[in-house]
Short mmCIF file of C-alpha atoms (C1' of nucleotides) in Angstrom, two decimals:
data_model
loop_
_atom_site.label_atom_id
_atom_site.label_comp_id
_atom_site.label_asym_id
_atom_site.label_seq_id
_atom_site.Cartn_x
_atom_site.Cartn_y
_atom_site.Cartn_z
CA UNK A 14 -9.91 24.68 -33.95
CA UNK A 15 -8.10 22.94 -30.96
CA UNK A 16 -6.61 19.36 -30.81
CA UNK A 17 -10.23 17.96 -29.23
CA UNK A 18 -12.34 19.63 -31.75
CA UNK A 19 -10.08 17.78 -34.44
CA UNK A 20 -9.68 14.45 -32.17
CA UNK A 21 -13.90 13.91 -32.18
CA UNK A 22 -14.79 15.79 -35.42
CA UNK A 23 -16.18 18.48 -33.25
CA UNK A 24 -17.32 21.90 -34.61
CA UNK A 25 -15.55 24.48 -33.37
CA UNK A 26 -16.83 26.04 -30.06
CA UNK A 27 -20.74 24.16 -30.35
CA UNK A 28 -20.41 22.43 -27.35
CA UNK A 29 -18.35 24.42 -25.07
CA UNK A 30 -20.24 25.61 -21.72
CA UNK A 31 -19.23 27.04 -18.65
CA UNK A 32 -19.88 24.93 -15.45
CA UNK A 33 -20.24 26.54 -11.72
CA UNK A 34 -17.69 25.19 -9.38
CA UNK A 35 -19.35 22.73 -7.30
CA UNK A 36 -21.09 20.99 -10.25
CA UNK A 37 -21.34 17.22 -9.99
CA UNK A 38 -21.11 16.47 -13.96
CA UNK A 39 -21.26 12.36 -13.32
CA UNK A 40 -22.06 10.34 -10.35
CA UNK A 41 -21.16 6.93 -9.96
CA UNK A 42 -24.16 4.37 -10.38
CA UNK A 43 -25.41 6.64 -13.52
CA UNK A 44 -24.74 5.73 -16.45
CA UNK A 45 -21.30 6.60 -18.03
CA UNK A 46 -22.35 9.01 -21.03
CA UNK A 47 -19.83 11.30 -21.28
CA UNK A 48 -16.33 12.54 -21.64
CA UNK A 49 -15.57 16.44 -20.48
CA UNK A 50 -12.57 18.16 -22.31
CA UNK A 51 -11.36 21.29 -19.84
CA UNK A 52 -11.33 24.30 -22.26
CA UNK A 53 -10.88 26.47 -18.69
CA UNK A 54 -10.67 25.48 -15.32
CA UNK A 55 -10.51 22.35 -12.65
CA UNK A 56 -12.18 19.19 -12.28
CA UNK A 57 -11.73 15.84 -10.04
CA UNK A 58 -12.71 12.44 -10.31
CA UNK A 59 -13.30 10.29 -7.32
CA UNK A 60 -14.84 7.19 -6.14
CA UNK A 61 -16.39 6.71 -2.66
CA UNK A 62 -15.59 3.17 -0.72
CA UNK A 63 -18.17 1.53 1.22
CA UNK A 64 -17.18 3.42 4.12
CA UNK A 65 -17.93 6.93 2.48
CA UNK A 66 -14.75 8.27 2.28
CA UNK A 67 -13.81 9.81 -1.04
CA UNK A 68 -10.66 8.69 -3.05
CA UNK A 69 -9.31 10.97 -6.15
CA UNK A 70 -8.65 9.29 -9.18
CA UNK A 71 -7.61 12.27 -10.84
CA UNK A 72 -7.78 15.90 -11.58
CA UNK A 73 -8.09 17.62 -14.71
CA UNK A 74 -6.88 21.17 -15.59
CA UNK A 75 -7.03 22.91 -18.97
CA UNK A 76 -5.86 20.85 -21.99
CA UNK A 77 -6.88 17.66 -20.00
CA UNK A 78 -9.58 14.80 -20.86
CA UNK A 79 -11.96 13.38 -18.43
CA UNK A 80 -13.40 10.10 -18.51
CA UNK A 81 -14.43 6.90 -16.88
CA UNK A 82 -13.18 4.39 -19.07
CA UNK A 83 -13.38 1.45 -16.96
CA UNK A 84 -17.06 1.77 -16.92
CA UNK A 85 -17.20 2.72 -20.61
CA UNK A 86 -14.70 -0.02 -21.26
CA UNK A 87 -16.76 -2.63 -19.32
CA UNK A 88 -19.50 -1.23 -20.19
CA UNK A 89 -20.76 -0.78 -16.84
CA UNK A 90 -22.35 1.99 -14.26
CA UNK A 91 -20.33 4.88 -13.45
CA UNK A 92 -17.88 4.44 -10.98
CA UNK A 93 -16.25 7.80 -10.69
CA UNK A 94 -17.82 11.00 -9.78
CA UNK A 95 -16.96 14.31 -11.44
CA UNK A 96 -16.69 17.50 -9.78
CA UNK A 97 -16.17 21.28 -10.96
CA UNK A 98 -13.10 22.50 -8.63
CA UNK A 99 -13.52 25.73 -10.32
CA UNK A 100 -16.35 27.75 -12.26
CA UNK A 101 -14.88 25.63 -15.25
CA UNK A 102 -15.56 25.69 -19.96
CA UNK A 103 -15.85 22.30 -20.75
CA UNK A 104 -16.76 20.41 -23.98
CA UNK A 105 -18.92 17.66 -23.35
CA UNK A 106 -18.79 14.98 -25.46
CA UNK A 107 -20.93 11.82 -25.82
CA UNK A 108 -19.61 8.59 -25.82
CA UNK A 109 -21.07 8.27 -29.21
CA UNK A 110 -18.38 10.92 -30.49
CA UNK A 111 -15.87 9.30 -28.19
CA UNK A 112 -16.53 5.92 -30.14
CA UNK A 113 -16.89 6.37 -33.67
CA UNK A 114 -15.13 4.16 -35.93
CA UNK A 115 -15.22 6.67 -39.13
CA UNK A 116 -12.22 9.10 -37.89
CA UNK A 117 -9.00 10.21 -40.12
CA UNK A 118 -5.93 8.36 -39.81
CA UNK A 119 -4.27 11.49 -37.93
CA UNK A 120 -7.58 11.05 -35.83
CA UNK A 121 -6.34 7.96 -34.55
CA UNK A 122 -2.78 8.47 -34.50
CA UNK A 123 -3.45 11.45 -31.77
CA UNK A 124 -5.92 9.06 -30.12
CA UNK A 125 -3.31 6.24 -29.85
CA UNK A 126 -1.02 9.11 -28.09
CA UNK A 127 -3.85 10.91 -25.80
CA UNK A 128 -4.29 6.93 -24.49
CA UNK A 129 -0.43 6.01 -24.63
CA UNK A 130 0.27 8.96 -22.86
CA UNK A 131 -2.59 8.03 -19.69
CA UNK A 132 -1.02 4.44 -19.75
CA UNK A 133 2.35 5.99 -19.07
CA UNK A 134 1.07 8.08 -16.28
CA UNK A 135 -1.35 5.43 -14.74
CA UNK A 136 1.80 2.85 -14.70
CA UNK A 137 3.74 5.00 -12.93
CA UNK A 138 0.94 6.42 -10.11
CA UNK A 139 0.64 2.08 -9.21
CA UNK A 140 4.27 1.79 -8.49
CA UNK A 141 4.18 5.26 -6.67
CA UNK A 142 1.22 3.51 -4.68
CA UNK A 143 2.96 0.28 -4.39
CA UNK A 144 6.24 0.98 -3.47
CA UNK A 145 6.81 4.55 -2.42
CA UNK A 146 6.35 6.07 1.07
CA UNK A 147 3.75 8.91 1.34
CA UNK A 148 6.08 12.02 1.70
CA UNK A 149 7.71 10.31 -1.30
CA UNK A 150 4.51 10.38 -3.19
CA UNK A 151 3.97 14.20 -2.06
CA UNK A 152 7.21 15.24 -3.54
CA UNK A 153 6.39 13.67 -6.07
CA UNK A 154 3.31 14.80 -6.94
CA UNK A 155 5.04 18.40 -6.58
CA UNK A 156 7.74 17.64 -9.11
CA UNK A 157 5.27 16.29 -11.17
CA UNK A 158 2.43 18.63 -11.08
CA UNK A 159 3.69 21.81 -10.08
CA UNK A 160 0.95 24.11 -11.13
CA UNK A 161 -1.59 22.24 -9.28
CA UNK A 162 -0.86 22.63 -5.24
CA UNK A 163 -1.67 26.31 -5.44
CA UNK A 164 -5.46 25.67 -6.72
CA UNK A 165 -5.91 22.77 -4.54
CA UNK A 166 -7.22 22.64 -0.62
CA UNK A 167 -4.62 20.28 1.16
CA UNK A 168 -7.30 17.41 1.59
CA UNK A 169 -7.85 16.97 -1.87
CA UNK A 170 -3.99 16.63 -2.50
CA UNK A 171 -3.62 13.86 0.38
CA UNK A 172 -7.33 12.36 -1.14
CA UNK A 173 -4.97 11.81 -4.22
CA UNK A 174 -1.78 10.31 -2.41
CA UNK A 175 -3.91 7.85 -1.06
CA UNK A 176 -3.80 9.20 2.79
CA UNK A 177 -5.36 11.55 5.33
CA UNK A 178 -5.50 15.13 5.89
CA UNK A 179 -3.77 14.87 8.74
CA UNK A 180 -1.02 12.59 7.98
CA UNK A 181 -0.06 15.06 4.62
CA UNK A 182 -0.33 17.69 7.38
CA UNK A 183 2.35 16.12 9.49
CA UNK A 184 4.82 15.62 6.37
CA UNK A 185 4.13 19.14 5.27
CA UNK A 186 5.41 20.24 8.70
CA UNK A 187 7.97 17.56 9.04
CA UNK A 188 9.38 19.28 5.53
CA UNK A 189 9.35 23.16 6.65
CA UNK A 190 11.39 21.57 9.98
CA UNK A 191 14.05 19.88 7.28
CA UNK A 192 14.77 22.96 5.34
CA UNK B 15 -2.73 -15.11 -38.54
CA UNK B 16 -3.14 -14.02 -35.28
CA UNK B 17 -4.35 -10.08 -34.20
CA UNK B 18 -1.31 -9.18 -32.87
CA UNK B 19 0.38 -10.09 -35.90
CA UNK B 20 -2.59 -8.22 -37.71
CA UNK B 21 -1.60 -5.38 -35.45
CA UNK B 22 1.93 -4.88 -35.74
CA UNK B 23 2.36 -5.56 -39.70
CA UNK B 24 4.02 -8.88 -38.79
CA UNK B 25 4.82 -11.57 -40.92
CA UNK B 26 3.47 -14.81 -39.80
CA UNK B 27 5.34 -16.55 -37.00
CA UNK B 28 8.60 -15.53 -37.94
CA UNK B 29 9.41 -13.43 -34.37
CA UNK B 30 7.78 -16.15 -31.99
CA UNK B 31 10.66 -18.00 -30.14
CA UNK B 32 10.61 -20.11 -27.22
CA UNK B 33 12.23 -18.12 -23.93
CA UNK B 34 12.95 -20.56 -20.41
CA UNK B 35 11.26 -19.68 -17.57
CA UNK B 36 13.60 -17.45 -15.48
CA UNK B 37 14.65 -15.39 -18.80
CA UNK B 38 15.24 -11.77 -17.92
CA UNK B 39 13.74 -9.77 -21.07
CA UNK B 40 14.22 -6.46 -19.96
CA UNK B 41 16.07 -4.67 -16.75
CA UNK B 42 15.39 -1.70 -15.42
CA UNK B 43 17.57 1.15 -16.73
CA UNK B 44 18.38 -0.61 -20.08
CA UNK B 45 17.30 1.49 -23.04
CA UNK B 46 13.65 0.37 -22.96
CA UNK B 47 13.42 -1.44 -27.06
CA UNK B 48 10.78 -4.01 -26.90
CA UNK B 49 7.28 -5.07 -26.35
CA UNK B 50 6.64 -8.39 -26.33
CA UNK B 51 3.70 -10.81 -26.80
CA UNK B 52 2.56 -13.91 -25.36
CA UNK B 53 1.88 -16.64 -27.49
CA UNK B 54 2.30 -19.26 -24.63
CA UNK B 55 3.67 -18.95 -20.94
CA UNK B 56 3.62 -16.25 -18.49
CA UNK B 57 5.40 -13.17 -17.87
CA UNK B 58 5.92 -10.35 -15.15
CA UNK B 59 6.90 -7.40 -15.18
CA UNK B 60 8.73 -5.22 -11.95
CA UNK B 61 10.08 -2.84 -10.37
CA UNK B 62 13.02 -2.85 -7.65
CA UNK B 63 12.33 -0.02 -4.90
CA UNK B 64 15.54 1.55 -2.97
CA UNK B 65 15.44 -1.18 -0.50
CA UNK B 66 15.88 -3.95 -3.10
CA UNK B 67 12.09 -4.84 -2.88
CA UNK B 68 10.29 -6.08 -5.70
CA UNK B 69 6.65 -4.86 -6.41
CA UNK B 70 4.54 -6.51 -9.45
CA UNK B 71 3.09 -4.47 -12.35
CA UNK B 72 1.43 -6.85 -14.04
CA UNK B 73 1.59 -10.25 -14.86
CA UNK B 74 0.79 -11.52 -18.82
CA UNK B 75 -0.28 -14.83 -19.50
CA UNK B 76 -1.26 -16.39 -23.64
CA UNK B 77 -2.83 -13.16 -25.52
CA UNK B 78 -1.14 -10.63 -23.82
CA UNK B 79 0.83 -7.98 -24.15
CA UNK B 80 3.84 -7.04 -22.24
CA UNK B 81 5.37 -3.79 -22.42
CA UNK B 82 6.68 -0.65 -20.44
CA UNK B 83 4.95 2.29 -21.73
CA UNK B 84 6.03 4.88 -19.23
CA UNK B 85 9.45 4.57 -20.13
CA UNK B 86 8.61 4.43 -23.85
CA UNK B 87 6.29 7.17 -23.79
CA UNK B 88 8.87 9.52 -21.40
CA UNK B 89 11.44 8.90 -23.69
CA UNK B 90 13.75 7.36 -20.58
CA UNK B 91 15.55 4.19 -19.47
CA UNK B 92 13.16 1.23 -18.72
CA UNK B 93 11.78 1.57 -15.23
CA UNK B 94 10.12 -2.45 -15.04
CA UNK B 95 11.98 -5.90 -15.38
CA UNK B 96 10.28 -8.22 -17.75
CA UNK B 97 10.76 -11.93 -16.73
CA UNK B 98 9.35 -15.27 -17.74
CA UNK B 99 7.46 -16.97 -14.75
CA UNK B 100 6.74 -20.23 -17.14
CA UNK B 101 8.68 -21.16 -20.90
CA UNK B 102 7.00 -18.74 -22.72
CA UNK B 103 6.69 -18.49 -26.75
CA UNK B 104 7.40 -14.48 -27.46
CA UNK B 105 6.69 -12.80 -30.08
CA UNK B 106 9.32 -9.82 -29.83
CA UNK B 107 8.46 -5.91 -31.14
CA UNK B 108 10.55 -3.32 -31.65
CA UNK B 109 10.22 0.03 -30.49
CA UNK B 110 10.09 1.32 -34.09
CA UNK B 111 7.34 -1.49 -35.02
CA UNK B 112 5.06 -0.53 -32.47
CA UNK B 113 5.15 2.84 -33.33
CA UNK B 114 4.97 2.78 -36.82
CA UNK B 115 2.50 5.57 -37.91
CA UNK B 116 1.63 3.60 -40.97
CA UNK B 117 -0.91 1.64 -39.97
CA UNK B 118 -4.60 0.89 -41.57
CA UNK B 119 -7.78 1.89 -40.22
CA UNK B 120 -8.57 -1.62 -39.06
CA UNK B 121 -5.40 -1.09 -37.08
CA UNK B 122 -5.62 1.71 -35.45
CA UNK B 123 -9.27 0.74 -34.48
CA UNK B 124 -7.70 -2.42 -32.66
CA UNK B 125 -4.86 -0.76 -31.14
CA UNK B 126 -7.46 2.16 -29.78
CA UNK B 127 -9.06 -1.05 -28.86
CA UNK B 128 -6.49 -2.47 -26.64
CA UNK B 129 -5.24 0.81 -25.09
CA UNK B 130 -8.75 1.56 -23.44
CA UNK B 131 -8.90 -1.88 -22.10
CA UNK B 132 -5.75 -1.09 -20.52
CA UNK B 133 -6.17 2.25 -19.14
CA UNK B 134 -9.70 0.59 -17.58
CA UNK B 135 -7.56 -2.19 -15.87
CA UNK B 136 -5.22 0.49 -14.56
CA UNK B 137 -8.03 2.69 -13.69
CA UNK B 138 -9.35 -0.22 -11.22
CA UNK B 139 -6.07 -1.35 -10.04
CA UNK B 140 -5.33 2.49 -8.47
CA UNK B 141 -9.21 2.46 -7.00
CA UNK B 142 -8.66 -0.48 -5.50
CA UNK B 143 -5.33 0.25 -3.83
CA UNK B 144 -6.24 3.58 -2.90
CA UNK B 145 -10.09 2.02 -1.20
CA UNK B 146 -9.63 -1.27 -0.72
CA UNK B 147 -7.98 -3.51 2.17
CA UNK B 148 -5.61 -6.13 1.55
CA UNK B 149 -8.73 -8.92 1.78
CA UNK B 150 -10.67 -7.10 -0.89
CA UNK B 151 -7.94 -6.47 -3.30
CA UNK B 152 -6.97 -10.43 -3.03
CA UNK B 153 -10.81 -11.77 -3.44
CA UNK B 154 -10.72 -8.94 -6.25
CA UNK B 155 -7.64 -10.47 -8.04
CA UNK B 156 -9.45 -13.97 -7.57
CA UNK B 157 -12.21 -12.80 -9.17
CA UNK B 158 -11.11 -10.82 -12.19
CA UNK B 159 -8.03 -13.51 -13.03
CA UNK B 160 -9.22 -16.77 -11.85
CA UNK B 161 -6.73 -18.92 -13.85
CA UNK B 162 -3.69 -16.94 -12.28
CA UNK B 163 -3.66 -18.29 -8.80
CA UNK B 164 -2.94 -21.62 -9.89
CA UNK B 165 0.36 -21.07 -11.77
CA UNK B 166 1.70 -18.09 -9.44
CA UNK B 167 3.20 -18.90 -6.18
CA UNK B 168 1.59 -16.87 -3.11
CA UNK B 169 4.45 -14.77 -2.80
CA UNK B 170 4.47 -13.01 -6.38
CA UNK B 171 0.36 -12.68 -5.90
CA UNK B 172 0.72 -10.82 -2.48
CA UNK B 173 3.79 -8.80 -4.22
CA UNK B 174 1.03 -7.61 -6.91
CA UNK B 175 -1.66 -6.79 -4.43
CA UNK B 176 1.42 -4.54 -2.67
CA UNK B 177 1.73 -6.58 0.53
CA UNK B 178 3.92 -8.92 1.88
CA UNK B 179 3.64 -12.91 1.80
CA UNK B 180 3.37 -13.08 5.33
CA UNK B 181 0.41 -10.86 5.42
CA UNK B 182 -1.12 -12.55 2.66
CA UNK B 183 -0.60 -16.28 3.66
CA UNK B 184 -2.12 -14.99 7.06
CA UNK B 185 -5.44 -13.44 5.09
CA UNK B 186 -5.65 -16.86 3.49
CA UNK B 187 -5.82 -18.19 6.88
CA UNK B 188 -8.86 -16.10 8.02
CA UNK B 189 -10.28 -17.17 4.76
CA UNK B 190 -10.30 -20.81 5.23
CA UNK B 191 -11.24 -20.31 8.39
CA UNK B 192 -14.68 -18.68 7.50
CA UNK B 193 -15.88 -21.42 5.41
"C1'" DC C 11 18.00 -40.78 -3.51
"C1'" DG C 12 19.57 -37.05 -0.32
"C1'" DC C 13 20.78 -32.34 0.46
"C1'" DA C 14 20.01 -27.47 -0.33
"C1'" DT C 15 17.11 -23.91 -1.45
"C1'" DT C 16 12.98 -21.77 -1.78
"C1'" DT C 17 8.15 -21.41 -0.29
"C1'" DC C 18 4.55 -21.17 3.01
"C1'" DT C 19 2.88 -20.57 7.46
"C1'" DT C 20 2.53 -18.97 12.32
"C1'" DA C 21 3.66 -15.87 15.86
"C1'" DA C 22 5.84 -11.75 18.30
"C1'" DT C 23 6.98 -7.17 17.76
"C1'" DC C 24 7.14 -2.77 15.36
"C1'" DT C 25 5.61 1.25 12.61
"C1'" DA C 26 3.45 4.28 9.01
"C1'" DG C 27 -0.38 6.15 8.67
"C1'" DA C 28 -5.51 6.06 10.36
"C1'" DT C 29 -8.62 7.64 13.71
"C1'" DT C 30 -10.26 10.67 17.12
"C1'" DA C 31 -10.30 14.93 19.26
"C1'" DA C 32 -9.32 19.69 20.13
"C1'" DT C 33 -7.85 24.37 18.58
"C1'" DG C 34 -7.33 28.24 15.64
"C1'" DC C 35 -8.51 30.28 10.93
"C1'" DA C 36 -10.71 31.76 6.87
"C1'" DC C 37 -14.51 33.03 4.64
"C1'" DA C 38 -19.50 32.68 3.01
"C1'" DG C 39 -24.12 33.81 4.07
"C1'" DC C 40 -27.25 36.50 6.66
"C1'" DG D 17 -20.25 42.55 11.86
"C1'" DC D 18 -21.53 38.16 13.55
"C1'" DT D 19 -21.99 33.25 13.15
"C1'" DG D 20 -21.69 28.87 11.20
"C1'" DT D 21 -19.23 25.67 8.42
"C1'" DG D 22 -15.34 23.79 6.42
"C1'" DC D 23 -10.16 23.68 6.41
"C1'" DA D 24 -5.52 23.05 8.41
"C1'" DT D 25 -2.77 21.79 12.13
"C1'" DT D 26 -1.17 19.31 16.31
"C1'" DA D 27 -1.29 15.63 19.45
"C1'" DA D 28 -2.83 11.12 21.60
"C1'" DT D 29 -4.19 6.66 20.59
"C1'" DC D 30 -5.09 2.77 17.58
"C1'" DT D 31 -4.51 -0.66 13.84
"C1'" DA D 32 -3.45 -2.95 9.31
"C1'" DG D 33 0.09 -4.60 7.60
"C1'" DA D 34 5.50 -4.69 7.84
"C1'" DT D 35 9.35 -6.79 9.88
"C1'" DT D 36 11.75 -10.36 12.11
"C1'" DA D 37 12.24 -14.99 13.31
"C1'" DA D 38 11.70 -19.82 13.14
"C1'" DG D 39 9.85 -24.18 11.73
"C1'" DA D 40 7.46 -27.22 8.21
"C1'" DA D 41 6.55 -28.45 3.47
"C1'" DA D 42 7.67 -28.46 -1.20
"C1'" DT D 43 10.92 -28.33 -5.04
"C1'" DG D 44 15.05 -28.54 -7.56
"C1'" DC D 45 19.36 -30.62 -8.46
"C1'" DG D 46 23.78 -33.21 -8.12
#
DNA sequence: CGCATTTCTTAATCTAGATTAATGCACAGC
DNA sequence: GCTGTGCATTAATCTAGATTAAGAAATGCG
């Protein structure tokens, strides 16, 4: 049994399924039902701004968690999308599961460290945002998640800095000119 | 007894002391030790970007909780200043406190409790930085903290929606304007 | 009280990154 | 094998917000 099977009092592989790449699993406006654990493969979140360009929250590889909590926090609408990247084995898991008060003390101890853990990585993408440049941001981004560039088009990567196609384009080749 | 108190295993009031406004709690690249929580006053917390500029994190005002959990949960030196904008009664945790696996059910629950509310915060701040102009992210703040405005000057405000006072002070303008 | 320091505002100029547009490529579907 | 659609790149232009500068208002302090 893996870590998420023991985090929601999951048995074993029940609810693991594979999903095409391509496959919306949550759109924003629905309502926020449920958390996808990546068993195999890539998904994004994203929100859309009133001018219908597309902003990544985050992505999620193998081992990773995805979830809306602002909208299960505020208990409120969707307000992330999420997207296959790749054919991708996910556990779905209902926000039900998610909420449970009757887990094990070891439950809740890995819970308090899954959610630490985000905090520590949110804090640090909001002083990226505030107060680093973009090619900063892209370097960091490599440092940080080095696995990920090579299964990502270039558009989702700047979607995720915060800027355009073309401007990660221009710092790309700006870069290869440095070295 | 209060829930942080609850929380934490604390006894009573016997941590609370009274800190002046202008009290540096924490610099960045001390050993990050402490969380701390606000009985009365108001705190913010920092960073210091290469060119000496500050940018916000987050500001905590009575019932919060102040605390740097990147650099606790990375294991490295603190990355955010904590400083008291008003006197502020603290109550002051320790690094071993707060992580204490110990705990009861009741406490756990809570502290799951808290962490969600703060990764759904974070998850909002990002969105709106990434989306939003400068206009929407101040009527945003407005909205979501209405009792801030009046005990921040402009200048801290428009350093936590990441842009300069000038910039905001000339957004208020407009606003005024379009009454 | 009076002086110094910080805060806020307005305005002129500058710049990082957005927008628009055009070109070449890769590859999916027929 | 062709053809359309999306992706990456480059370049020209535009713009939100930064920077710089200066004056007015507020605040702290001896």
């Amino acid at each position: 049994m893996n870590n998420i099977n023991i985090l929601f009092n999951l048995n074993t592989d029940s609810a693991s399924k594979i999903y095409k790449k391509g496959t919306i699993l949550q759109r924003a406006g629905d309502p926020s039902s449920h958390l996808y654990y990546v068993k195999k493969g890539l998904l994004k979140s994203y929100t859309i701004d009133k001018k219908g360009k597309e902003h990544i929250f985050m992505f999620a590889p193998e081992g990773w968690l995805m979830s809306d909590i602002e909208s299960q926090e505020f208990n409120k609408e969707a307000v992330l999308f999420f997207e296959c990247l790749e054919d991708s084995d996910l556990i779905k898991i209902s926000k039900e599961q998610s909420t449970r008060d009757d887990l094990s003390k070891e439950q809740y101890l890995h819970m308090s460290s899954l959610l630490l853990r985000r905090v520590g990585v949110l804090q640090r993408r909001i002083i990226m945002l505030m107060s680093a440049s973009a090619k900063e941001r892209y370097e960091h981004f490599l440092e940080t998640y080095p696995e990920l560039p090579n299964r990502l088009p270039q558009r989702l990567i700047a979607s995720y800095l915060g800027i355009t196609p073309e401007a990660l384009s221009k710092i790309r080749g700006e870069m290869l000119r440095e070295k």
